[in-house]
Amino acid sequence: MSRLAFRTLLVAFASLLPCVAGAAVPDRVWGTYVGAATDDVVEALAVDAEGMVYACGTTRSTTGIATPGSFQATTDGQKKDAFLLKFAPGGAREWGTYLGGASDDECHGVAVDAAGNVAVVGKTLSADFDTTPGTVMPEFGGIGEYDGFVALFDADGEQLWGTYIGGPLADAIDEVAFDEQGAPHVAGITRGLSFDLPGAHQPAPAGLQDAMLVKLDPDGALAWGTYYGGTSSDIGTSVAVGADAVYLGGYTGSAQGIATAGVWQSVYAGGLDNFIVRFDAEGSRVWATYYGGEGLESDGDLAIAPGGGVVWAGYTTSPMGIATPGAHKTFLAGSRDALLARFDADGGLTWATYFGGSGDDQRGSVAVDPYGNFLLVGITSSMGAIATQGAYQSQLAGEYDLFLAKFGPDGARVWSTYYGGPALESSNTPGNLAVHGPDIYVAGKTKSLAGLTTPDAFQPDPGTQEDGFVARFDQGDLGGACQADADCTIGFCADGVCCDAPCGGGDPDDCQACSAALGARVDGTCTLLAAGTTCRPAAAECDAPELCTGDGAACPADSPAADDTPCPDGLCLGGVCEPATATTTTTTTDTSTGSSDTTGEPQVPTSSTSTSDDAPTGTSPDAPSSTGAPDPTTDASSETDTAGQTDGGCGCSTGHGPMDMSLVTFAALALSRRRRRR
């Protein structure tokens, strides 16, 4: 047996075995505590275009947070203050500031615009919070209750403006997102605002408490806003802004006033359901959907999905109504599971999955990496079903750990890992996850005295029994040029670039790519090729090209061109180019009249003077097989033994000698074609 034939046979045999593929699991680059003598928590993260990391949180610590000369360099520690820290990509603190007044102040969310300005949102009891004239609400509106707040800083930590958002009862802002013009959109909860919302989709509260969505202009004045809810309680937890859409997400107990017709779930399922609403850029509602089962769906975080729509992360106690068929996980395994769901731009559910083990898994946050993958983070007490092979941390270390998981655009899990120390890690709000290039940042709070930091970190040692923390994970040089796996610091070499998965192992005849030049969304992420993409070109005149289906990695089986497809000298039949039936012109003479009749129809000779030249010569081709498969001995990529065969005049085989059929299967495997995609 030739080496080529043996190797091809071996590959064919291996393809029958279960496929076990690894993925580029990230490594931690650095980790740091944040905090000093009292309890501290990092609530949310954002990253600017240069990779600078902004962490906001809440503290009573009088040291270890702010830098000298910052906007608010000191606090007396009597009440909670918000804070904002800026880290360089390498983990060094650039600057830090407190933010707050005489009473309690908490940070819940942070975002960075294209100009490098940083918005911080949360809630405050302080009547002397730093607000500025000309904003939507410069005066405190609460009567012994919290107001929401928004404060904008520049990249150097100087405050540009600040405003309250609230009314006489309890209000809070949980998340903020910028549009391309630098206008912040904020989402939260209210029982009634102190300012009007002219032209709003819902201009007044409808229930016990309503979600709210407010767009401010870049200077902090009101652009538009709306309440959102029914007759019960409705909580807005997240906002995401796309090119022509603004999405509001949260959870609700209202059975009416939430969903529109024609979406994934127009009817309330019970308990608490998540909800997602799409508005246009001017604040008009486009559609809205519930998302949930008979249990409780709570919290939640949104991110704009590549190609349109959004991805939603939260947690659930519902055993049904969450996952789609074929998802990573289709059943509820513990008391609560995290969930991840992708919705299209029209409110349809593309895919959805549970995530978790037999314990308690919750508080999901989501972000999208540049390669089109979805990162999910939350907390877990599950001892199994979390980490994948080769994970950064393969086992639960404490009472609760963070989990970090990566899912592909189709909802398939790529990898996942625990992250925590010997005690308890948790997160209070969505938004404790950020992505920049191949870098992933996570944050939260911890009681662990070890396992979370690196020696050269900003703060390698804990300050108290509960500190905030920030950690950076690196997915390596994904997308960089390579010739072999050894050229990649992390991941695999596929299609000439460092890839986050083996991506077919270099098989040229599959329906996935890791290089943008070959059809991937971006260099570095393994992508299913679009339906209709050629994965195996035609190898001969009667061989059909195979096209990807768009929903699987395997190239369809090699098949011939359809019967009656024109080929250079005839028509394809069973993968063979058959000569066209000869059309002759015959003249017959009527001896009674002497006239002649000329016709283009084939004529059967009737005269005894006909010669053998009137009949076809050669051996008739074999009839096509019942399967329509091409002759397994024919391969356009190699020379063909034509002994015992006759040329039919079109370069096609018109017959063959006897063949030992026990060799057919071996020959098909040994001589199977492996051609590069086009």
XYZ file of C-alpha atoms in Angstrom:
678
model
C 0.000 0.000 0.000
C 1.383 3.427 -0.872
C 2.111 5.885 1.918
C -0.470 8.314 0.535
C -3.152 5.667 0.386
C -2.328 4.435 3.884
C -2.379 7.939 5.338
C -5.715 8.691 3.686
C -7.154 5.426 4.951
C -5.944 6.238 8.456
C -7.571 9.681 8.333
C -10.818 8.163 7.150
C -10.745 5.662 10.000
C -9.959 8.368 12.554
C -12.953 10.382 11.385
C -15.185 7.621 12.702
C -13.845 8.044 16.232
C -15.302 10.488 18.797
C -13.832 13.959 18.346
C -12.248 15.530 21.420
C -11.066 19.074 20.714
C -9.408 21.470 23.076
C -9.775 25.240 23.222
C -7.615 28.186 24.092
C -8.276 28.539 27.813
C -6.928 31.881 29.052
C -4.236 32.381 31.673
C -4.349 34.970 34.414
C -1.946 37.842 33.761
C -2.467 39.680 37.019
C -4.865 39.958 39.916
C -5.200 42.514 42.704
C -7.173 43.202 45.832
C -8.891 46.570 46.150
C -9.548 47.774 49.675
C -8.155 48.456 53.106
C -9.500 48.424 56.652
C -13.216 47.972 56.001
C -15.454 46.111 53.578
C -14.930 46.973 49.909
C -16.435 45.718 46.663
C -15.679 46.265 42.984
C -19.055 46.401 41.272
C -18.350 47.076 37.593
C -15.616 47.358 34.963
C -15.034 49.147 31.672
C -12.083 49.296 29.253
C -11.214 52.149 26.895
C -9.715 51.946 23.409
C -6.161 52.007 24.787
C -6.813 49.112 27.151
C -7.049 51.235 30.299
C -9.304 49.608 32.870
C -11.853 51.479 34.983
C -13.222 49.842 38.131
C -16.020 51.351 40.183
C -17.212 50.152 43.534
C -18.225 50.965 47.074
C -16.068 51.355 50.178
C -15.691 52.695 53.703
C -11.920 52.403 53.635
C -10.113 55.679 54.185
C -6.902 54.478 52.533
C -5.874 52.330 49.599
C -8.351 53.840 47.142
C -7.744 57.453 46.120
C -4.547 59.024 44.883
C -3.264 62.442 46.047
C -4.670 65.352 44.074
C -7.599 63.355 42.742
C -11.135 64.714 42.412
C -11.985 63.519 45.944
C -8.863 62.274 47.640
C -10.255 61.596 51.134
C -13.273 60.260 52.995
C -13.986 59.986 56.704
C -15.228 56.417 56.437
C -18.389 57.052 58.419
C -20.625 56.272 55.474
C -20.208 54.332 52.260
C -18.644 56.160 49.322
C -18.490 55.236 45.684
C -15.042 55.098 44.097
C -13.485 55.028 40.649
C -10.065 53.541 39.879
C -8.066 53.561 36.664
C -5.574 50.762 35.979
C -3.030 50.422 33.209
C -3.217 47.191 31.186
C -0.281 45.861 33.205
C -2.188 46.294 36.477
C -0.605 49.478 37.866
C -3.023 52.006 39.372
C -3.054 55.239 37.360
C -5.328 57.162 39.683
C -8.245 56.702 42.029
C -10.949 58.901 43.541
C -13.792 58.687 46.010
C -17.190 59.948 44.936
C -19.868 60.841 47.434
C -21.334 63.161 50.036
C -22.202 63.078 53.702
C -24.408 59.970 53.512
C -24.227 56.604 51.768
C -23.239 56.425 48.099
C -22.862 53.273 45.989
C -21.482 52.713 42.497
C -23.319 50.154 40.368
C -22.071 50.677 36.813
C -19.374 52.251 34.655
C -18.860 52.824 30.925
C -16.333 54.572 28.660
C -17.157 56.514 25.496
C -15.088 56.806 22.323
C -13.421 60.005 23.585
C -12.240 58.324 26.780
C -14.807 59.902 29.093
C -16.010 57.701 31.926
C -19.582 57.585 33.248
C -20.253 56.257 36.748
C -23.794 55.431 37.936
C -25.341 54.210 41.163
C -27.470 55.474 44.019
C -26.982 58.002 46.787
C -28.553 59.243 50.014
C -26.340 62.325 50.002
C -28.041 65.669 49.475
C -24.578 67.165 48.868
C -23.517 64.802 46.120
C -21.366 66.534 43.482
C -23.832 67.633 40.824
C -23.560 70.474 38.342
C -25.993 73.124 37.055
C -27.651 72.545 33.691
C -28.033 68.810 34.113
C -31.376 67.023 34.176
C -31.674 67.070 37.989
C -29.040 68.998 39.922
C -30.986 68.946 43.229
C -31.539 65.936 45.485
C -35.102 64.649 45.213
C -35.244 61.941 47.854
C -37.033 62.209 51.183
C -35.007 59.779 53.258
C -34.715 57.550 50.197
C -32.035 56.934 47.593
C -31.788 58.835 44.314
C -29.940 57.527 41.326
C -26.916 59.449 40.097
C -24.781 59.828 36.965
C -21.316 61.400 37.025
C -19.015 61.929 34.048
C -15.212 62.055 34.364
C -12.490 62.625 31.828
C -9.610 60.206 31.303
C -7.514 62.037 33.926
C -10.122 61.667 36.655
C -11.579 65.162 36.619
C -15.345 65.368 36.941
C -17.072 66.990 33.952
C -20.609 66.960 35.344
C -22.923 65.137 37.725
C -26.679 64.766 38.165
C -29.276 63.036 40.284
C -31.974 60.933 38.629
C -34.863 60.207 40.945
C -37.854 61.407 42.893
C -39.178 61.480 46.443
C -39.173 57.674 46.809
C -36.461 55.080 46.240
C -34.584 55.150 42.926
C -31.357 53.633 41.641
C -29.331 53.481 38.428
C -27.799 50.084 37.739
C -26.090 50.393 34.357
C -24.954 52.897 31.734
C -24.037 52.651 28.040
C -22.906 55.271 25.518
C -23.999 55.775 21.952
C -21.599 56.796 19.188
C -22.191 60.490 19.925
C -21.166 60.172 23.566
C -24.694 60.338 24.975
C -25.129 58.152 28.082
C -28.186 55.917 28.391
C -28.990 54.716 31.918
C -31.250 51.954 33.219
C -32.607 51.430 36.696
C -35.629 51.442 38.961
C -37.944 54.210 40.154
C -41.195 54.921 41.923
C -41.559 58.262 40.201
C -39.113 60.847 38.881
C -39.025 64.521 39.823
C -38.944 65.586 36.167
C -41.270 64.950 33.242
C -40.569 62.632 30.332
C -42.293 64.339 27.391
C -43.127 62.084 24.462
C -42.206 58.974 26.408
C -43.379 55.515 25.428
C -44.741 55.314 28.998
C -44.845 58.781 30.565
C -45.943 57.759 34.083
C -45.350 54.895 36.525
C -47.797 52.002 36.236
C -47.102 49.760 39.242
C -45.385 49.398 42.582
C -42.068 50.288 40.993
C -41.104 50.569 37.376
C -38.015 50.134 35.299
C -36.709 53.326 33.763
C -34.620 54.138 30.721
C -33.217 57.648 30.374
C -31.028 59.094 27.635
C -28.960 62.146 28.551
C -27.144 64.335 26.092
C -23.324 64.530 26.393
C -23.675 67.484 28.793
C -26.071 65.722 31.174
C -29.368 67.295 30.080
C -32.412 65.165 29.313
C -32.695 63.873 25.755
C -35.575 61.442 26.294
C -36.714 58.827 28.764
C -39.480 56.434 29.660
C -40.882 54.369 32.459
C -41.404 50.715 31.653
C -43.642 48.298 33.514
C -47.034 46.911 34.381
C -49.110 46.844 37.545
C -46.591 44.908 39.658
C -42.858 45.457 40.256
C -40.542 45.894 37.280
C -36.777 46.240 37.669
C -34.455 47.572 34.996
C -30.993 46.083 35.378
C -29.209 46.647 32.066
C -28.988 48.800 28.952
C -27.151 48.193 25.662
C -26.852 50.619 22.747
C -26.318 49.637 19.122
C -26.113 51.633 15.891
C -29.896 52.030 15.594
C -31.271 50.384 18.717
C -31.404 50.810 22.479
C -32.157 47.712 24.544
C -33.520 47.684 28.096
C -33.463 44.484 30.135
C -34.559 43.430 33.590
C -37.105 41.319 35.418
C -40.786 41.717 36.180
C -43.760 40.403 38.096
C -46.253 42.134 35.784
C -48.492 39.964 33.629
C -49.479 42.868 31.352
C -47.877 45.945 29.890
C -44.569 44.284 29.003
C -44.496 42.223 25.794
C -45.589 42.843 22.224
C -47.019 40.365 19.735
C -44.872 38.274 17.427
C -41.868 37.972 19.725
C -40.310 34.937 21.377
C -42.538 35.039 24.485
C -45.494 37.379 24.509
C -47.149 35.864 27.615
C -45.999 36.072 31.220
C -44.964 32.626 32.507
C -45.173 33.220 36.261
C -43.031 33.920 39.293
C -40.641 36.541 37.964
C -39.736 36.684 34.292
C -36.901 38.468 32.572
C -37.873 41.011 29.940
C -36.039 42.624 27.013
C -37.276 45.691 25.150
C -35.937 47.225 21.965
C -36.359 50.956 21.375
C -35.212 52.953 18.397
C -32.687 55.761 18.778
C -35.498 58.265 19.488
C -37.108 56.220 22.267
C -40.009 54.595 20.416
C -40.617 50.973 21.349
C -39.988 48.487 18.541
C -40.745 45.235 20.380
C -40.622 43.639 23.811
C -40.534 40.065 25.061
C -40.720 38.115 28.272
C -38.134 35.416 28.831
C -38.768 32.834 31.520
C -40.514 29.780 32.854
C -42.702 28.995 35.822
C -39.920 29.714 38.327
C -37.929 32.868 38.989
C -35.749 34.699 36.495
C -33.868 37.544 38.132
C -31.057 40.015 37.607
C -29.645 40.164 34.086
C -27.157 41.817 31.774
C -27.257 42.767 28.076
C -24.640 43.069 25.342
C -25.050 43.899 21.666
C -24.591 40.759 19.564
C -22.502 40.844 16.379
C -24.753 41.077 13.349
C -27.705 42.508 15.280
C -29.811 41.680 18.301
C -28.603 41.150 21.843
C -27.324 38.480 24.179
C -28.827 38.225 27.675
C -27.342 36.717 30.832
C -29.119 36.101 34.120
C -30.184 33.235 36.329
C -33.232 31.024 36.707
C -35.017 28.466 38.855
C -37.315 27.360 36.017
C -36.930 23.747 34.839
C -38.557 24.564 31.476
C -38.911 27.467 29.081
C -35.247 28.484 29.073
C -32.981 26.394 26.823
C -33.326 25.630 23.136
C -32.865 22.119 21.679
C -29.240 21.157 21.218
C -27.992 23.823 23.614
C -24.868 23.394 25.717
C -27.153 22.464 28.619
C -30.884 21.896 28.283
C -31.937 21.260 31.885
C -31.859 22.919 35.309
C -29.259 21.094 37.392
C -29.228 22.884 40.750
C -31.254 25.234 42.881
C -30.428 28.039 40.448
C -28.589 28.020 37.147
C -27.091 30.851 35.175
C -28.546 31.339 31.720
C -27.312 32.766 28.451
C -29.649 33.603 25.569
C -29.231 35.261 22.185
C -32.123 37.211 20.665
C -32.259 38.460 17.111
C -33.069 42.027 16.122
C -36.795 41.171 15.788
C -37.260 39.658 19.238
C -36.870 36.011 18.264
C -34.808 33.614 20.358
C -31.823 32.328 18.382
C -30.484 29.995 21.073
C -30.396 29.745 24.850
C -28.694 27.561 27.434
C -28.507 26.866 31.130
C -25.081 26.970 32.751
C -24.235 25.384 36.074
C -23.917 22.272 38.169
C -25.818 20.733 41.061
C -25.243 23.694 43.379
C -26.192 27.355 43.149
C -25.133 29.253 40.013
C -26.231 32.841 39.523
C -25.601 36.530 38.825
C -24.545 36.343 35.209
C -22.825 39.188 33.371
C -22.013 39.049 29.669
C -19.592 40.698 27.242
C -18.679 40.157 23.590
C -15.060 39.727 22.535
C -13.672 41.060 19.221
C -13.906 37.574 17.747
C -17.688 37.416 18.119
C -17.713 35.103 21.143
C -19.703 35.631 24.336
C -18.085 35.736 27.778
C -20.250 34.847 30.776
C -19.319 35.393 34.407
C -21.194 34.639 37.615
C -20.843 32.902 40.960
C -21.167 29.212 41.735
C -21.182 26.724 44.573
C -21.302 23.748 42.184
C -18.488 21.230 42.561
C -18.849 19.946 39.005
C -20.079 20.753 35.498
C -18.263 24.096 35.498
C -14.633 23.782 34.388
C -13.477 22.333 31.087
C -10.328 20.306 30.520
C -7.203 22.381 30.986
C -9.069 25.189 32.752
C -7.154 27.851 34.660
C -8.824 26.567 37.866
C -10.424 23.176 37.522
C -12.045 22.806 40.955
C -14.211 24.811 43.329
C -11.870 26.343 45.917
C -14.262 27.851 48.447
C -17.881 28.256 49.461
C -18.582 30.238 46.302
C -16.224 30.969 43.407
C -16.615 33.047 40.311
C -17.025 31.158 37.083
C -15.886 32.464 33.706
C -17.095 30.797 30.508
C -16.713 31.433 26.797
C -19.398 30.529 24.259
C -19.183 30.649 20.489
C -21.618 32.633 18.322
C -23.782 29.516 17.988
C -24.045 29.023 21.760
C -21.580 26.143 22.017
C -19.328 26.323 25.057
C -15.683 26.832 24.154
C -14.172 26.701 27.650
C -14.987 27.571 31.246
C -13.129 27.878 34.543
C -13.570 28.554 38.237
C -11.873 31.581 39.761
C -11.623 31.976 43.520
C -9.857 31.363 46.778
C -10.587 29.224 49.848
C -13.430 31.395 51.190
C -16.242 33.175 49.313
C -16.295 35.250 46.141
C -19.383 37.094 44.942
C -20.659 39.969 42.846
C -23.525 42.296 43.683
C -24.507 43.678 40.274
C -24.199 42.942 36.557
C -21.298 44.580 34.778
C -18.347 42.965 36.556
C -16.883 41.782 33.239
C -15.057 43.649 30.475
C -13.206 42.622 27.321
C -10.482 44.338 25.300
C -8.935 42.424 22.423
C -7.867 39.038 23.773
C -7.939 40.348 27.372
C -10.774 39.515 29.767
C -11.278 41.381 33.054
C -13.400 40.158 35.960
C -14.162 41.744 39.328
C -16.156 41.279 42.512
C -15.648 40.950 46.217
C -13.930 38.244 48.232
C -13.316 36.945 51.730
C -10.444 34.780 50.524
C -7.039 35.727 51.857
C -5.192 33.934 49.053
C -5.567 32.665 45.500
C -6.683 35.872 43.782
C -3.620 38.062 43.318
C -0.199 38.079 41.739
C 2.979 39.193 43.554
C 3.528 42.331 41.484
C -0.090 43.471 41.658
C -1.255 46.913 42.769
C -2.395 45.333 46.063
C -1.170 41.747 46.441
C -2.291 41.394 50.083
C -5.820 41.653 51.482
C -6.760 44.693 53.498
C -9.573 43.166 55.525
C -11.867 40.163 55.607
C -13.816 41.387 52.582
C -12.082 43.215 49.732
C -12.817 43.999 46.170
C -10.696 42.367 43.481
C -9.849 42.760 39.790
C -8.150 40.174 37.585
C -6.978 40.152 33.993
C -7.006 36.993 31.873
C -5.258 36.821 28.512
C -6.326 34.793 25.495
C -2.866 35.264 24.001
C -1.999 36.212 20.456
C -5.259 35.071 18.899
C -5.407 36.207 15.302
C -1.633 36.498 14.894
C 0.193 34.766 12.049
C 1.561 31.267 12.689
C 2.813 28.133 10.993
C 2.440 25.679 13.883
C 0.820 25.487 17.332
C 4.191 26.251 18.887
C 4.059 29.730 17.326
C 1.013 30.635 19.431
C 1.378 31.591 23.088
C -2.132 30.264 23.591
C -4.537 28.397 21.361
C -3.915 26.586 18.095
C -2.541 27.355 14.649
C -5.360 27.010 12.124
C -5.564 28.522 8.655
C -2.319 30.370 9.310
C -3.479 32.289 12.401
C -3.490 31.611 16.141
C -6.998 30.377 16.798
C -9.160 29.935 19.871
C -9.919 26.319 18.861
C -8.388 23.628 16.612
C -11.002 24.604 14.011
C -10.941 21.398 12.007
C -7.277 20.682 12.580
C -6.321 22.067 9.190
C -8.794 19.931 7.243
C -9.297 21.805 3.966
C -12.655 20.175 3.343
C -14.588 21.417 6.361
C -17.040 24.268 6.892
C -15.142 26.345 9.405
C -12.342 28.850 9.233
C -10.211 30.860 11.623
C -8.862 33.368 9.118
C -10.913 36.331 7.947
C -9.481 35.809 4.473
C -11.143 32.372 4.396
C -14.497 33.475 5.789
C -14.072 33.826 9.563
C -15.714 36.819 11.224
C -12.282 37.944 12.395
C -8.812 36.445 12.560
C -8.500 34.252 15.635
C -11.951 32.836 16.210
C -13.134 29.577 14.689
C -16.203 30.405 12.605
C -18.773 28.251 10.843
C -18.766 29.253 7.205
C -21.963 30.687 5.781
C -24.462 28.527 3.953
C -23.564 28.271 0.287
C -19.798 28.589 0.817
C -17.863 26.061 -1.276
C -16.015 23.641 0.969
C -14.982 21.112 -1.724
C -14.704 22.378 -5.303
C -15.685 20.235 -8.259
C -12.751 18.015 -9.247
C -13.982 16.988 -12.697
C -16.548 17.905 -15.299
C -19.228 15.684 -13.739
C -18.286 16.192 -10.087
C -20.442 18.667 -8.135
C -18.959 21.188 -5.725
C -20.030 20.677 -2.098
C -21.481 23.653 -0.236
C -21.592 24.365 3.495
C -25.001 24.254 5.166
C -24.270 27.054 7.633
C -25.196 24.952 10.663
C -22.442 22.352 10.850
C -18.671 22.004 10.531
C -18.676 18.968 8.230
C -18.529 19.386 4.479
C -21.317 17.338 2.838
C -20.313 14.007 1.313
C -18.711 14.102 -2.112
C -21.352 13.666 -4.803
C -21.558 13.810 -8.594
C -23.200 16.500 -10.644
C -26.912 16.036 -11.209
C -27.876 13.825 -14.091
C -28.377 15.704 -17.373
C -25.970 18.458 -16.350
C -24.205 19.546 -19.557
C -20.565 18.505 -19.842
C -18.156 19.385 -22.675
C -19.211 16.561 -25.000
C -22.552 15.465 -23.668
C -24.533 15.097 -20.458
C -23.540 13.882 -16.989
C -25.090 10.589 -15.971
C -24.136 9.076 -12.623
C -21.013 11.216 -12.472
C -19.816 10.229 -15.927
C -19.822 12.428 -19.015
C -21.889 10.483 -21.557
C -21.704 11.357 -25.277
C -24.840 13.094 -26.493
C -27.209 10.929 -28.557
C -26.235 11.415 -32.231
C -28.710 13.392 -34.321
C -28.523 12.387 -38.041
C -30.200 13.717 -41.167
C -31.648 10.929 -43.314
C -33.123 11.290 -46.763
C -35.682 8.763 -47.896
C -37.091 8.518 -51.391
C -40.639 7.662 -52.232
C -40.136 5.520 -55.349
C -43.738 5.998 -56.331
C -43.388 9.776 -56.603
C -39.665 10.348 -56.857
C -39.886 12.902 -54.039
C -37.658 12.943 -51.029
C -38.375 13.614 -47.298
C -35.681 15.134 -45.131
C -36.064 14.953 -41.322
C -33.885 15.653 -38.382
C -35.205 12.686 -36.449
C -32.987 9.641 -35.989
C -33.986 6.982 -38.480
C -33.791 3.230 -38.206
C -32.105 1.794 -41.345
C -34.475 -0.392 -43.367
C -32.463 -1.036 -46.497
C -30.424 -4.152 -46.894
C -27.682 -1.914 -48.223
C -27.097 -0.293 -44.787
C -23.585 -0.713 -43.506
C -22.077 -1.028 -40.044
C -21.201 2.682 -40.236
C -24.865 3.426 -39.461
C -24.600 1.872 -36.009
C -22.611 3.260 -33.003
C -19.227 1.740 -32.404
C -17.441 0.827 -29.224
C -18.706 -0.626 -25.996
C -21.733 0.923 -24.323
C -20.996 2.715 -21.045
C -22.019 1.094 -17.793
C -25.410 2.145 -16.520
C -25.267 4.531 -13.589
C -25.340 2.841 -10.198
C -28.549 2.927 -8.214
C -26.929 5.278 -5.727
C -25.788 7.795 -8.295
C -22.260 7.673 -6.815
C -19.269 8.174 -9.085
C -17.088 5.263 -10.050
C -14.894 4.806 -6.943
C -11.837 4.056 -9.077
C -11.914 7.535 -10.669
C -10.019 10.377 -9.017
C -9.162 13.571 -10.844
C -6.263 14.258 -8.518
C -4.371 11.112 -9.532
C -3.615 9.136 -12.682
C -6.205 6.504 -13.568
C -5.431 3.027 -14.886
C -7.427 2.758 -18.134
C -6.547 -0.836 -19.022
C -9.533 -2.688 -20.379
C -11.466 0.535 -20.991
C -12.429 2.319 -24.176
C -12.313 6.068 -24.741
C -15.799 7.209 -25.655
C -14.451 10.197 -27.558
C -15.104 12.825 -24.873
C -12.243 12.074 -22.542
C -14.614 9.991 -20.405
C -14.419 6.390 -19.404
C -17.027 4.355 -21.267
C -16.392 1.038 -19.669
C -14.143 -0.995 -17.450
C -12.914 -4.488 -17.050
C -13.939 -6.795 -14.240
C -13.186 -5.464 -10.715
C -12.845 -7.229 -7.415
C -15.620 -5.390 -5.490
C -13.958 -6.125 -2.151
C -11.446 -3.426 -3.100
C -14.029 -0.714 -3.787
C -14.366 0.512 -0.202
C -10.604 0.549 0.305
C -10.051 2.396 -2.966
C -12.633 5.030 -2.091
C -10.905 5.698 1.222
C -7.386 5.512 -0.101
C -8.024 7.882 -2.971
C -10.480 10.323 -1.354
C -9.942 13.905 -2.398
C -8.721 16.572 0.049
C -8.709 19.915 -1.719
C -8.386 23.425 -0.392
C -11.552 25.482 -0.106
C -12.030 28.444 -2.386
